mmCIF file of C-alpha atoms and ligand atoms in Angstrom:
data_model
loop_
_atom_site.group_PDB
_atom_site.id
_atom_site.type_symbol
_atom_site.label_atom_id
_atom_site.label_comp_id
_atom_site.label_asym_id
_atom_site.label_seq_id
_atom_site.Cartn_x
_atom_site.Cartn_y
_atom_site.Cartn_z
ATOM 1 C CA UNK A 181 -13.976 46.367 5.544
ATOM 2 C CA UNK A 182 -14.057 50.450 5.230
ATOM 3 C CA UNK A 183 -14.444 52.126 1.655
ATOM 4 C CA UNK A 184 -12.449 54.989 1.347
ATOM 5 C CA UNK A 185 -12.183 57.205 -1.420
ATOM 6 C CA UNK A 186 -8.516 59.428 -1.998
ATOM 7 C CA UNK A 187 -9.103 62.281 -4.090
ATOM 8 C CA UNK A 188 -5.689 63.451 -5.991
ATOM 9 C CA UNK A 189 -5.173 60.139 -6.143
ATOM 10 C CA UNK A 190 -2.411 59.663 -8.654
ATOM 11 C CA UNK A 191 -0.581 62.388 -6.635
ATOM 12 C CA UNK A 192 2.524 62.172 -4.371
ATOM 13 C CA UNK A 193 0.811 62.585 -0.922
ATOM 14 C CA UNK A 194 -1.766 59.908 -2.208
ATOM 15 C CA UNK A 195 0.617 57.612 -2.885
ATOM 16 C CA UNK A 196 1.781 57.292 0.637
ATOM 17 C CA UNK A 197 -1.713 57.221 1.805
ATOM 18 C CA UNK A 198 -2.883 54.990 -0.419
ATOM 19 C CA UNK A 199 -0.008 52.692 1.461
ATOM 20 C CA UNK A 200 -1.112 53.165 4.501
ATOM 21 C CA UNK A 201 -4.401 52.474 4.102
ATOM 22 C CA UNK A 202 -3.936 49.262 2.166
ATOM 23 C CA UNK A 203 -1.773 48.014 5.133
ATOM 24 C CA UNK A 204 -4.475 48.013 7.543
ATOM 25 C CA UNK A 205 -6.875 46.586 4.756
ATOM 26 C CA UNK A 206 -8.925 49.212 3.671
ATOM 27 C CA UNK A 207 -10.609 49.084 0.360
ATOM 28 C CA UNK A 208 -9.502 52.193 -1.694
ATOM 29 C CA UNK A 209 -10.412 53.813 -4.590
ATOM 30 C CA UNK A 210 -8.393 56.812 -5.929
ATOM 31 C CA UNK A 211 -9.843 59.396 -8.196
ATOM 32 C CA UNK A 212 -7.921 61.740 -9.992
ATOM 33 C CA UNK A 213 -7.897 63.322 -13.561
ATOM 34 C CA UNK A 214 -4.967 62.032 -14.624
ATOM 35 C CA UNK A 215 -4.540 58.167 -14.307
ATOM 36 C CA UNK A 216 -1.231 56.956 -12.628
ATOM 37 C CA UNK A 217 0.730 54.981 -14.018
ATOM 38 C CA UNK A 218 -0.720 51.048 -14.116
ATOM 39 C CA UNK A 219 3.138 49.358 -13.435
ATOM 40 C CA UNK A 220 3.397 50.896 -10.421
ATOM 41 C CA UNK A 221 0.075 51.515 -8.790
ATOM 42 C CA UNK A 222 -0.970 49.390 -5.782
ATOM 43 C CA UNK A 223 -2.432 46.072 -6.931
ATOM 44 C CA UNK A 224 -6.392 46.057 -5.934
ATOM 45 C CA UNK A 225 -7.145 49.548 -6.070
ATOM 46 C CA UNK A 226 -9.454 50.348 -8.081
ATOM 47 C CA UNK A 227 -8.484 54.260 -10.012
ATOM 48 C CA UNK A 228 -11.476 55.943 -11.733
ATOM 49 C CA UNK A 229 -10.695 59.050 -14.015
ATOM 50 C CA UNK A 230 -12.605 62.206 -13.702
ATOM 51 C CA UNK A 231 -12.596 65.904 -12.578
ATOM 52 C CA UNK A 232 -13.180 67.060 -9.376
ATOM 53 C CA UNK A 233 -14.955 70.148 -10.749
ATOM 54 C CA UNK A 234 -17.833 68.667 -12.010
ATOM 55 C CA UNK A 235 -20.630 67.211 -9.958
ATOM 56 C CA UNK A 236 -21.338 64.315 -11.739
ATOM 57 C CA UNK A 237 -17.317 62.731 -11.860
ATOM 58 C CA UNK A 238 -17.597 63.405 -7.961
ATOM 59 C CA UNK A 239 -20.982 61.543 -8.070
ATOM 60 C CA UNK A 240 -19.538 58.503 -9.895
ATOM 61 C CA UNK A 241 -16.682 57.731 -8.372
ATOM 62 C CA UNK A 242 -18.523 58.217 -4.516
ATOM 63 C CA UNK A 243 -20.958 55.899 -6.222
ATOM 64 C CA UNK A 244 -18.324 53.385 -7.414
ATOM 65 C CA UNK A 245 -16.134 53.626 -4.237
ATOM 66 C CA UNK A 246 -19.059 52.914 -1.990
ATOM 67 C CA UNK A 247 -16.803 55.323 0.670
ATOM 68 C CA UNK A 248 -17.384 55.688 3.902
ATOM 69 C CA UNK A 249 -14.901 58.152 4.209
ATOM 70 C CA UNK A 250 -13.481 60.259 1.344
ATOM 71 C CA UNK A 251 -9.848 61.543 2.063
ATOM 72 C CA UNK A 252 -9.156 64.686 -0.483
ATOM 73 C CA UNK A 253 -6.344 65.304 -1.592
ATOM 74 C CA UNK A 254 -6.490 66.681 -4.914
ATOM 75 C CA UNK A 255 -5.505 70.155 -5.809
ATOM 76 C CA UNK A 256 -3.180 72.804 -7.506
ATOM 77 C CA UNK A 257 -0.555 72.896 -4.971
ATOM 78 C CA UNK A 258 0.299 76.259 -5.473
ATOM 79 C CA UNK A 259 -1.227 79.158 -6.543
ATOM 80 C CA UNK A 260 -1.417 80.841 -10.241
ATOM 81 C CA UNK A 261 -1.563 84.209 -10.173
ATOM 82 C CA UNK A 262 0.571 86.577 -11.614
ATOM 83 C CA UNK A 263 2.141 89.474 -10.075
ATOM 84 C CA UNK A 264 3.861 92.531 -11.292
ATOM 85 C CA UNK A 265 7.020 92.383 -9.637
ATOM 86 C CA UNK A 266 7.094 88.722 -8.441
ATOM 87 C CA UNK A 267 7.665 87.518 -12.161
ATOM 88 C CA UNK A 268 7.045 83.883 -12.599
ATOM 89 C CA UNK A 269 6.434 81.430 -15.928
ATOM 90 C CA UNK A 270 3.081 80.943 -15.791
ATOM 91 C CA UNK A 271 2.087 76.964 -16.870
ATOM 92 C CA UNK A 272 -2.018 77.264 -15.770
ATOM 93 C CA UNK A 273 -4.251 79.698 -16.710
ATOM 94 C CA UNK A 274 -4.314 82.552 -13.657
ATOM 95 C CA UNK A 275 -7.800 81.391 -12.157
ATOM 96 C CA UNK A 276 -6.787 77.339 -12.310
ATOM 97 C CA UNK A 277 -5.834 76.982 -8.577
ATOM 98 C CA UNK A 278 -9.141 78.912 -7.346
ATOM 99 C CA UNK A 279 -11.156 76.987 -9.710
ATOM 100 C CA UNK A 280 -10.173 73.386 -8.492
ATOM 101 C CA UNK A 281 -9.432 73.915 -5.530
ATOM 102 C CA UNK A 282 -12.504 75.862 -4.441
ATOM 103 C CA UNK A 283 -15.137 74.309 -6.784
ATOM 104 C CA UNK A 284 -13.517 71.295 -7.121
ATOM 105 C CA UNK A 285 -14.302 70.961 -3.073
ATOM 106 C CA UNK A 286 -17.455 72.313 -3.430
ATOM 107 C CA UNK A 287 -18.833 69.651 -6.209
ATOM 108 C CA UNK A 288 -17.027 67.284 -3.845
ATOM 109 C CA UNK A 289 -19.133 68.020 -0.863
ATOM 110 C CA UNK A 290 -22.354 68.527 -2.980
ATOM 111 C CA UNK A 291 -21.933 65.105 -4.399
ATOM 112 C CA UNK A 292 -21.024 63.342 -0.925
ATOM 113 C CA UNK A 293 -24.178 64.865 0.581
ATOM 114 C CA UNK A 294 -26.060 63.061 -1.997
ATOM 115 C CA UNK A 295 -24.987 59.732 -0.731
ATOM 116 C CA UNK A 296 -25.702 58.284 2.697
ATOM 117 C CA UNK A 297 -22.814 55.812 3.428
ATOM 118 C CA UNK A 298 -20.324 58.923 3.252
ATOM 119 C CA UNK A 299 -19.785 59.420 6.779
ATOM 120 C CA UNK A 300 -16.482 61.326 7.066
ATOM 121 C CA UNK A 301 -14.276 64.081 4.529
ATOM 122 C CA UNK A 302 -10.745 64.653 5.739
ATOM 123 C CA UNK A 303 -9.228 67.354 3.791
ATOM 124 C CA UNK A 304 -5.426 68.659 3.138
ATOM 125 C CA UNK A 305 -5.476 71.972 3.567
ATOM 126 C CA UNK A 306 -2.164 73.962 4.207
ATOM 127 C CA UNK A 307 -0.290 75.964 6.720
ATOM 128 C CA UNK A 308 0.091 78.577 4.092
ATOM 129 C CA UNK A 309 -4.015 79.378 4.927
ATOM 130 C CA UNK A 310 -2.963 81.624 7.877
ATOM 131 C CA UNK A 311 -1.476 83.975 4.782
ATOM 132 C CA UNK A 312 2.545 83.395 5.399
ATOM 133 C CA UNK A 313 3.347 82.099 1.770
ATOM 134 C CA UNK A 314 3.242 84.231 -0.782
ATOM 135 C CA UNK A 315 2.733 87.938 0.529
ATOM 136 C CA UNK A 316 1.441 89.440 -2.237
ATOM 137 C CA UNK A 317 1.511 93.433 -0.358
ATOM 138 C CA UNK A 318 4.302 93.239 0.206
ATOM 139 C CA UNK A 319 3.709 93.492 4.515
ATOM 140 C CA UNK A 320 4.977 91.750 7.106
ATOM 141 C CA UNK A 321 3.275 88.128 8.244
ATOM 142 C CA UNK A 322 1.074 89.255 11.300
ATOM 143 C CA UNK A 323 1.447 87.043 14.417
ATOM 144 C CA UNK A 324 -0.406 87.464 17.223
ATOM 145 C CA UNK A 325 0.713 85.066 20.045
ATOM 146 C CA UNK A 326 2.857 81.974 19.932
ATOM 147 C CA UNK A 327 2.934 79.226 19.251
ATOM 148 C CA UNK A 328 0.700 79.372 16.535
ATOM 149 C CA UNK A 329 -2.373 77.182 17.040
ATOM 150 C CA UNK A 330 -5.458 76.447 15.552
ATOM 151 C CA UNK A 331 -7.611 79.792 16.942
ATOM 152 C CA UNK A 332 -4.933 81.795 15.064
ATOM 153 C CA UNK A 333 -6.375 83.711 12.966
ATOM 154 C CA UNK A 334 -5.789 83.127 8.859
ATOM 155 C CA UNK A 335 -5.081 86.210 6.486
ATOM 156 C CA UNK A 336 -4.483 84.765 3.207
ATOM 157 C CA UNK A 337 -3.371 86.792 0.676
ATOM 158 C CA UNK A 338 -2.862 84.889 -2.584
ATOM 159 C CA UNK A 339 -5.354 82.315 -4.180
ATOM 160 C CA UNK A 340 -3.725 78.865 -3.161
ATOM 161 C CA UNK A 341 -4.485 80.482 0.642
ATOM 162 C CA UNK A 342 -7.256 81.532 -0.155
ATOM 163 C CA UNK A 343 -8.561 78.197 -2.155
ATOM 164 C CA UNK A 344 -7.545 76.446 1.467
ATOM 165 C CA UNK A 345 -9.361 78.895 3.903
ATOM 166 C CA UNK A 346 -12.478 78.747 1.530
ATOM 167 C CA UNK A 347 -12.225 74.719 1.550
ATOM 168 C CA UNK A 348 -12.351 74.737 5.011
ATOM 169 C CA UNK A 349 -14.969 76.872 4.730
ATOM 170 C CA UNK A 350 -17.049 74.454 2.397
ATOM 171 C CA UNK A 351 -16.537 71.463 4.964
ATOM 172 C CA UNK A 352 -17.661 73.213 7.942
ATOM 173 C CA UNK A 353 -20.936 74.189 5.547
ATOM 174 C CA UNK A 354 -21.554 70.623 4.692
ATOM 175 C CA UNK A 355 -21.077 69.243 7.988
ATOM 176 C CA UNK A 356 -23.118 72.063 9.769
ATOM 177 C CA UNK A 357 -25.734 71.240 6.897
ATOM 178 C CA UNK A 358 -25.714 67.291 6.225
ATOM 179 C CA UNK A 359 -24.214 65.886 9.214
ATOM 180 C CA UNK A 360 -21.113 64.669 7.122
ATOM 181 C CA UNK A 361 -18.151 64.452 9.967
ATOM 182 C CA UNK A 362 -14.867 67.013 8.291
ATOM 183 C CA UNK A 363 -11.252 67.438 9.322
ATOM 184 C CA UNK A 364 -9.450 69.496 7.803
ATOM 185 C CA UNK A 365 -5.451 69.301 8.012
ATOM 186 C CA UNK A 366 -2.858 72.371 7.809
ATOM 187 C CA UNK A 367 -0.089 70.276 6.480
ATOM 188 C CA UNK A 368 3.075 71.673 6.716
ATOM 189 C CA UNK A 369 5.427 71.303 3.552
ATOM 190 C CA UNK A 370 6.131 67.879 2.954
ATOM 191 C CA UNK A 371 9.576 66.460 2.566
ATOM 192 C CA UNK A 372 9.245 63.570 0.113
ATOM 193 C CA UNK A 373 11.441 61.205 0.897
ATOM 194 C CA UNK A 374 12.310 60.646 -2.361
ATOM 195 C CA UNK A 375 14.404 63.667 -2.477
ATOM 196 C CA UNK A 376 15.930 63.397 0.842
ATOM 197 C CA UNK A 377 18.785 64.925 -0.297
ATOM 198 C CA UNK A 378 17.185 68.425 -1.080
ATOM 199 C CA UNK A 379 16.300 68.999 2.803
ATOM 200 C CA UNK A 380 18.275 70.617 5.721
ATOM 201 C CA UNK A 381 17.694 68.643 9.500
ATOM 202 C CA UNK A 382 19.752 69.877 12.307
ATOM 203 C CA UNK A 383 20.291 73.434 11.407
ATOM 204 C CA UNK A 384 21.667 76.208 13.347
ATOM 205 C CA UNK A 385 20.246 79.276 11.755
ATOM 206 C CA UNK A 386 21.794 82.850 10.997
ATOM 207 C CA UNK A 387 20.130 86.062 12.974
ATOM 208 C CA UNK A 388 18.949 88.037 11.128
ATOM 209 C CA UNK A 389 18.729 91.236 13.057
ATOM 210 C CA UNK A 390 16.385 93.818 10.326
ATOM 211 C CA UNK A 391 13.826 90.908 10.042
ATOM 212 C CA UNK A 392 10.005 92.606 10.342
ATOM 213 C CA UNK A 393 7.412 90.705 11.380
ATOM 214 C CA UNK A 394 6.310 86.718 11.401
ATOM 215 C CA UNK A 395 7.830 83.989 9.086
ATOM 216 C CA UNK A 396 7.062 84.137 5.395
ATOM 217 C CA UNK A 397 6.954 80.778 3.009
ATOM 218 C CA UNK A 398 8.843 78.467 6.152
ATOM 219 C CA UNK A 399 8.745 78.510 9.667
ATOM 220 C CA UNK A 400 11.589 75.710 9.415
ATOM 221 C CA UNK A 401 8.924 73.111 10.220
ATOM 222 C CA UNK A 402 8.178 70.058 7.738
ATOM 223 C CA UNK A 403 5.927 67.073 7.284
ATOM 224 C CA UNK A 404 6.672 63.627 6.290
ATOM 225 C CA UNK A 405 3.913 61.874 4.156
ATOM 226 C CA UNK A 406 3.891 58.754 6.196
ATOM 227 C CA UNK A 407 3.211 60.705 8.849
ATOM 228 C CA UNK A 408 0.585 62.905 7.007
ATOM 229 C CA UNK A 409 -0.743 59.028 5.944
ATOM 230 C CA UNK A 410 -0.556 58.601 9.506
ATOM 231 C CA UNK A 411 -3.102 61.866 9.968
ATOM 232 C CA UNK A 412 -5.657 61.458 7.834
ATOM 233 C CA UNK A 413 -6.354 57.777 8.623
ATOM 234 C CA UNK A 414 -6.306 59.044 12.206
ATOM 235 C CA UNK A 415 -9.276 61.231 11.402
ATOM 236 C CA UNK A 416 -11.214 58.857 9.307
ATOM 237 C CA UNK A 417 -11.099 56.698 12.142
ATOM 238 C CA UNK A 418 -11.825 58.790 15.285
ATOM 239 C CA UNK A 419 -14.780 58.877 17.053
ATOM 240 C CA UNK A 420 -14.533 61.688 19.596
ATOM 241 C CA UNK A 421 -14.450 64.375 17.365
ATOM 242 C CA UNK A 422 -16.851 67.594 16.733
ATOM 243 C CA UNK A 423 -18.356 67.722 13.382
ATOM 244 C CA UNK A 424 -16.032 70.199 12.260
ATOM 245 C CA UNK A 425 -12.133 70.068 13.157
ATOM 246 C CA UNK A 426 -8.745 71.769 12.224
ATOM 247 C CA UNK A 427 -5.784 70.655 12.835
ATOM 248 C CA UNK A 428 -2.156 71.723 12.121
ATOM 249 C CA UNK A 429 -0.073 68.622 10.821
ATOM 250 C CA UNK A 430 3.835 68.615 10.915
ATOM 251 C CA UNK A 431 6.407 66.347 11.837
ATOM 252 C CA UNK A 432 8.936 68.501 13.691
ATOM 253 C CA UNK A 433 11.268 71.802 12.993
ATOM 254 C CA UNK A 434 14.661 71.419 11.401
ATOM 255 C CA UNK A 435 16.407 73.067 13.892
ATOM 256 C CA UNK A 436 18.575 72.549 16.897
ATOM 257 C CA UNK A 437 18.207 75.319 19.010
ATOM 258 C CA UNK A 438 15.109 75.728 21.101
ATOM 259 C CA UNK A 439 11.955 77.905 19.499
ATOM 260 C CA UNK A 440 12.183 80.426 22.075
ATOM 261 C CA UNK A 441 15.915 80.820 20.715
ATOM 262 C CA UNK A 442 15.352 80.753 16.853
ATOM 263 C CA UNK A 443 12.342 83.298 17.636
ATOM 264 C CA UNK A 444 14.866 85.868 19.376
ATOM 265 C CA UNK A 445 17.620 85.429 16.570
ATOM 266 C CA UNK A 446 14.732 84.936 13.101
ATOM 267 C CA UNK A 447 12.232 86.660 14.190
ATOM 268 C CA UNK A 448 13.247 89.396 16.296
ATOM 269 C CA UNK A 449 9.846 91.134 16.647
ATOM 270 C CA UNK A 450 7.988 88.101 18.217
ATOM 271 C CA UNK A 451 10.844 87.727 21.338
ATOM 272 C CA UNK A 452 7.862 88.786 23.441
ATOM 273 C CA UNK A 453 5.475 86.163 22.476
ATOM 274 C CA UNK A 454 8.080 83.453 22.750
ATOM 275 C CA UNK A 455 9.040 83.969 26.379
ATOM 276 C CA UNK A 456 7.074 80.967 27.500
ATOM 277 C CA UNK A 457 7.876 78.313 24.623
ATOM 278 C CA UNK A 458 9.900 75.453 25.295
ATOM 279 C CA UNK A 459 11.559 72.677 23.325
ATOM 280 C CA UNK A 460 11.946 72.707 19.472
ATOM 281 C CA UNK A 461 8.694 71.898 18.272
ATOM 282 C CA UNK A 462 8.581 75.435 16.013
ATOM 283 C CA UNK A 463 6.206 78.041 15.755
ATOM 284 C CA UNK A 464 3.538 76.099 14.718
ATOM 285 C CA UNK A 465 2.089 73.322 17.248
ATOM 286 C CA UNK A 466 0.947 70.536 16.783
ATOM 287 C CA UNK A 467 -0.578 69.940 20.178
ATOM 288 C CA UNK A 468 -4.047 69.607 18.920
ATOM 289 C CA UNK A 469 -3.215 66.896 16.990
ATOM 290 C CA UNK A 470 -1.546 64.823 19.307
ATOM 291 C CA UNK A 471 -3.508 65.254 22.268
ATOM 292 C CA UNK A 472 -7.148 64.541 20.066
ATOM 293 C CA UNK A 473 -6.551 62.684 17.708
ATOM 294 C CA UNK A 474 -3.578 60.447 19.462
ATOM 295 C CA UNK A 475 -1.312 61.273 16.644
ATOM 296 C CA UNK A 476 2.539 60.227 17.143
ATOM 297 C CA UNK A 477 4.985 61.374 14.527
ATOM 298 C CA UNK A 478 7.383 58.850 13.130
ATOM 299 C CA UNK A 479 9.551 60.109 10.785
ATOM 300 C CA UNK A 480 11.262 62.842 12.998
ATOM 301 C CA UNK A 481 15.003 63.243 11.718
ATOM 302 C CA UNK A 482 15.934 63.731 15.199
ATOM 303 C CA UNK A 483 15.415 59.533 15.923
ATOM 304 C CA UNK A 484 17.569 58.871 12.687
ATOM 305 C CA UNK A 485 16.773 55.299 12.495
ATOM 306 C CA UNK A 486 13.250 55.720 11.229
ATOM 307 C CA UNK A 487 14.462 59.457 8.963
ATOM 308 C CA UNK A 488 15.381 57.647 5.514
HETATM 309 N N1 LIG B 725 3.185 69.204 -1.249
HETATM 310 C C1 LIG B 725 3.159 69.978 -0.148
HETATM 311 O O1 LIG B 725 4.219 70.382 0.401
HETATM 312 C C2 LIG B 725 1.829 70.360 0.464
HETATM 313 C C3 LIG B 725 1.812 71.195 1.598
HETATM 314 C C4 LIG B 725 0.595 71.538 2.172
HETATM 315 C C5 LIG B 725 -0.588 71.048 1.613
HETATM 316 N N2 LIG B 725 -0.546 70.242 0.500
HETATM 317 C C6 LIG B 725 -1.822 69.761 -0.071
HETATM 318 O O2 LIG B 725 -1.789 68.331 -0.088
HETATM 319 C C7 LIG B 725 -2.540 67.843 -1.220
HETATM 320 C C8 LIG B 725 -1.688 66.863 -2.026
HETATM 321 O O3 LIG B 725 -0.528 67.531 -2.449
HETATM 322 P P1 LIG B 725 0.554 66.830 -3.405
HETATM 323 O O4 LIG B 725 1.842 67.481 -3.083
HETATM 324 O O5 LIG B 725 0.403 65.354 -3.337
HETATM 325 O O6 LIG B 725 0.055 67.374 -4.821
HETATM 326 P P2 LIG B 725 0.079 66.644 -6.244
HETATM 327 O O7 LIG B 725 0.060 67.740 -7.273
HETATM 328 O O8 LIG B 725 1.189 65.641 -6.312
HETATM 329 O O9 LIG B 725 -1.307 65.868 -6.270
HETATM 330 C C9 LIG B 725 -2.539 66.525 -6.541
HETATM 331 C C10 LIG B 725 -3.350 65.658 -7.475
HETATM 332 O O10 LIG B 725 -4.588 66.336 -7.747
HETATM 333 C C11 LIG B 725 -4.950 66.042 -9.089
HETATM 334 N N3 LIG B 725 -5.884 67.023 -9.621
HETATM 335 C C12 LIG B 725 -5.637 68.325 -9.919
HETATM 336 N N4 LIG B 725 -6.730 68.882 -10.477
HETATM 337 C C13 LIG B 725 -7.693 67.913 -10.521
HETATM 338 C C14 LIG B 725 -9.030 67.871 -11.011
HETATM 339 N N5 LIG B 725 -9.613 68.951 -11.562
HETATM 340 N N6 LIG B 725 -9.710 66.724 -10.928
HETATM 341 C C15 LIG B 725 -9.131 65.614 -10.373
HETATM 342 N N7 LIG B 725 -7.871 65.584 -9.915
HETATM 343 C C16 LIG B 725 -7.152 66.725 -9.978
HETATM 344 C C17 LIG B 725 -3.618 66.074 -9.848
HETATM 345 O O11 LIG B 725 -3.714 65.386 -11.097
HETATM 346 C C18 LIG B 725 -2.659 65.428 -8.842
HETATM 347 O O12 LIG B 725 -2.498 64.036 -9.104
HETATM 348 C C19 LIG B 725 -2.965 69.096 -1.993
HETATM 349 O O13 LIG B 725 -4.282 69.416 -1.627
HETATM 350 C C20 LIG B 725 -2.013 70.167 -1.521
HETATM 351 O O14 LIG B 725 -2.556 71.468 -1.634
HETATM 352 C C21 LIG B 725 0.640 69.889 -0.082
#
């Protein structure tokens, strides 16, 4: 039986992983500084209680998980810096989200190295990476060609982009160096489906004619975390993969209209790049995903049954 460990572990996206994994028998060990709460945690996992930004917690529970493959999840999800003129309540100090995120992979990776059996690190990183969330100048999201794939370049602008593009960063450096395998996964923004209600499928959306430039915060693509589960046990399992891979995870767009058609009335500026897209996929693709690592989205809301 495979040892894996799930960083973030009392999380939301762990949860569902966590799931997945236990239904095709792994052994799993979460890790996570904040234990989850004991009534409703899977039975036979085994939690241990540390910080990801020190070496030795990442040392003990790799030690204790006896991993094969360590899936990381754990993070701020957002970043914590504070703007004049994008006012905010702050709840962490302003350097949290670089500090976990960044060292927190980096003591991850140093510690992995350190043990043999760890054979694999598959790593959530975000679409926000290629520098569409939070535009801190104040400029337009650059695109350069559509759709947006892997090659694209990333221009992050706040921390929480920045944290990503650096982790990614850290897990090519480890693999290069130590021969550890690393995926790394652009997950779109997940729609939990505990709050189904709070999400918009089958939209047709407005023009907006004086829009400059690329998407910022949504391309009006999502992510469902069963089929994020899906993902990363894809990755951990794969055996045709360089050392080093990207991929951009999402489950579909929201909208009804073709891409090419939300392009010319959102986006106005990228009609040119969109001539040749078809279907309604979004601007980000997936392709990668599905054609390497066999990935097949489930939880589409365009097949209903499965959308709950
Ligand atoms: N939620 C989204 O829409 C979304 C989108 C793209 C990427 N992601 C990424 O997916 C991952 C999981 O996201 P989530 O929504 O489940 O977040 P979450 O906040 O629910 O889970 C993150 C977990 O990390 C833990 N953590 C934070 N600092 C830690 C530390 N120093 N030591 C140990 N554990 C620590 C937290 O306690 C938490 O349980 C994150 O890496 C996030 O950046 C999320």
């Amino acid at each position: 039986m495979k040892s894996v460990l799930v960083t973030g572990g009392s999380g939301r996206l762990a949860r569902y992983v966590i799931d997945y994994l236990l239904e095709r028998d792994y052994r799993v060990t979460g890790f996570d500084c904040v234990a989850p709460s004991g009534a409703d945690y899977p039975k036979g996992v085994q939690f241990v209680k540390g910080d990801l930004t020190t070496l030795e917690d990442c040392m003990r529970a790799i030690s204790l998980s006896e991993a094969d493959a360590i899936i990381h999840l754990a993070a701020i999800p957002y970043d914590t810096d504070l703007h004049p003129g994008q006012p905010r309540i702050q709840n962490l100090p302003e350097d949290e989200c670089m500090k976990v995120n960044t060292m927190g992979t980096y003591y991850l990776m140093d510690a992995a190295r350190r043990f043999k059996h760890v054979r694999t690190v598959a790593f959530a990183s975000s679409y926000y990476a290629l520098g569409l969330g939070r535009r801190l100048s104040g400029t337009p999201f650059q695109v350069d060609y559509l759709p947006i794939d892997e090659e694209h370049p990333n221009r992050p602008e706040d921390t929480y982009a920045l944290s990503k593009v650096f982790g990614e960063e850290i897990l090519r450096a480890y693999s290069r160096a130590y021969g550890i395998r690393a995926v790394a996964f652009r997950l779109q923004g997940i729609d939990w489906p505990f709050r189904k209600d709070d999400y918009k499928y089958g939209i047709t959306l407005a023009a907006k004619p004086d829009h400059i430039g690329g998407p910022v915060i949504t391309t009006y693509q999502y992510v469902d975390p069963r089929d994020a589960a899906q993902a990363f046990t894809l990755a951990i399992e794969a055996e045709n993969l360089d050392m080093f891979e990207a991929f951009h995870l999402l489950t579909d767009s929201r909208h009804v209209e073709d891409t090419r058609e939300v392009v010319g009335k959102v986006w106005p500026d990228l009609v040119g790049m969109a001539t040749h897209l078809e279907g309604t996929e979004g601007l980000i693709t997936a392709h990668k995903l599905r054609t390497k690592l066999g990935y097949k989205p489930q939880y589409s809301w365009r097949n209903q049954p499965n959308h709950q």
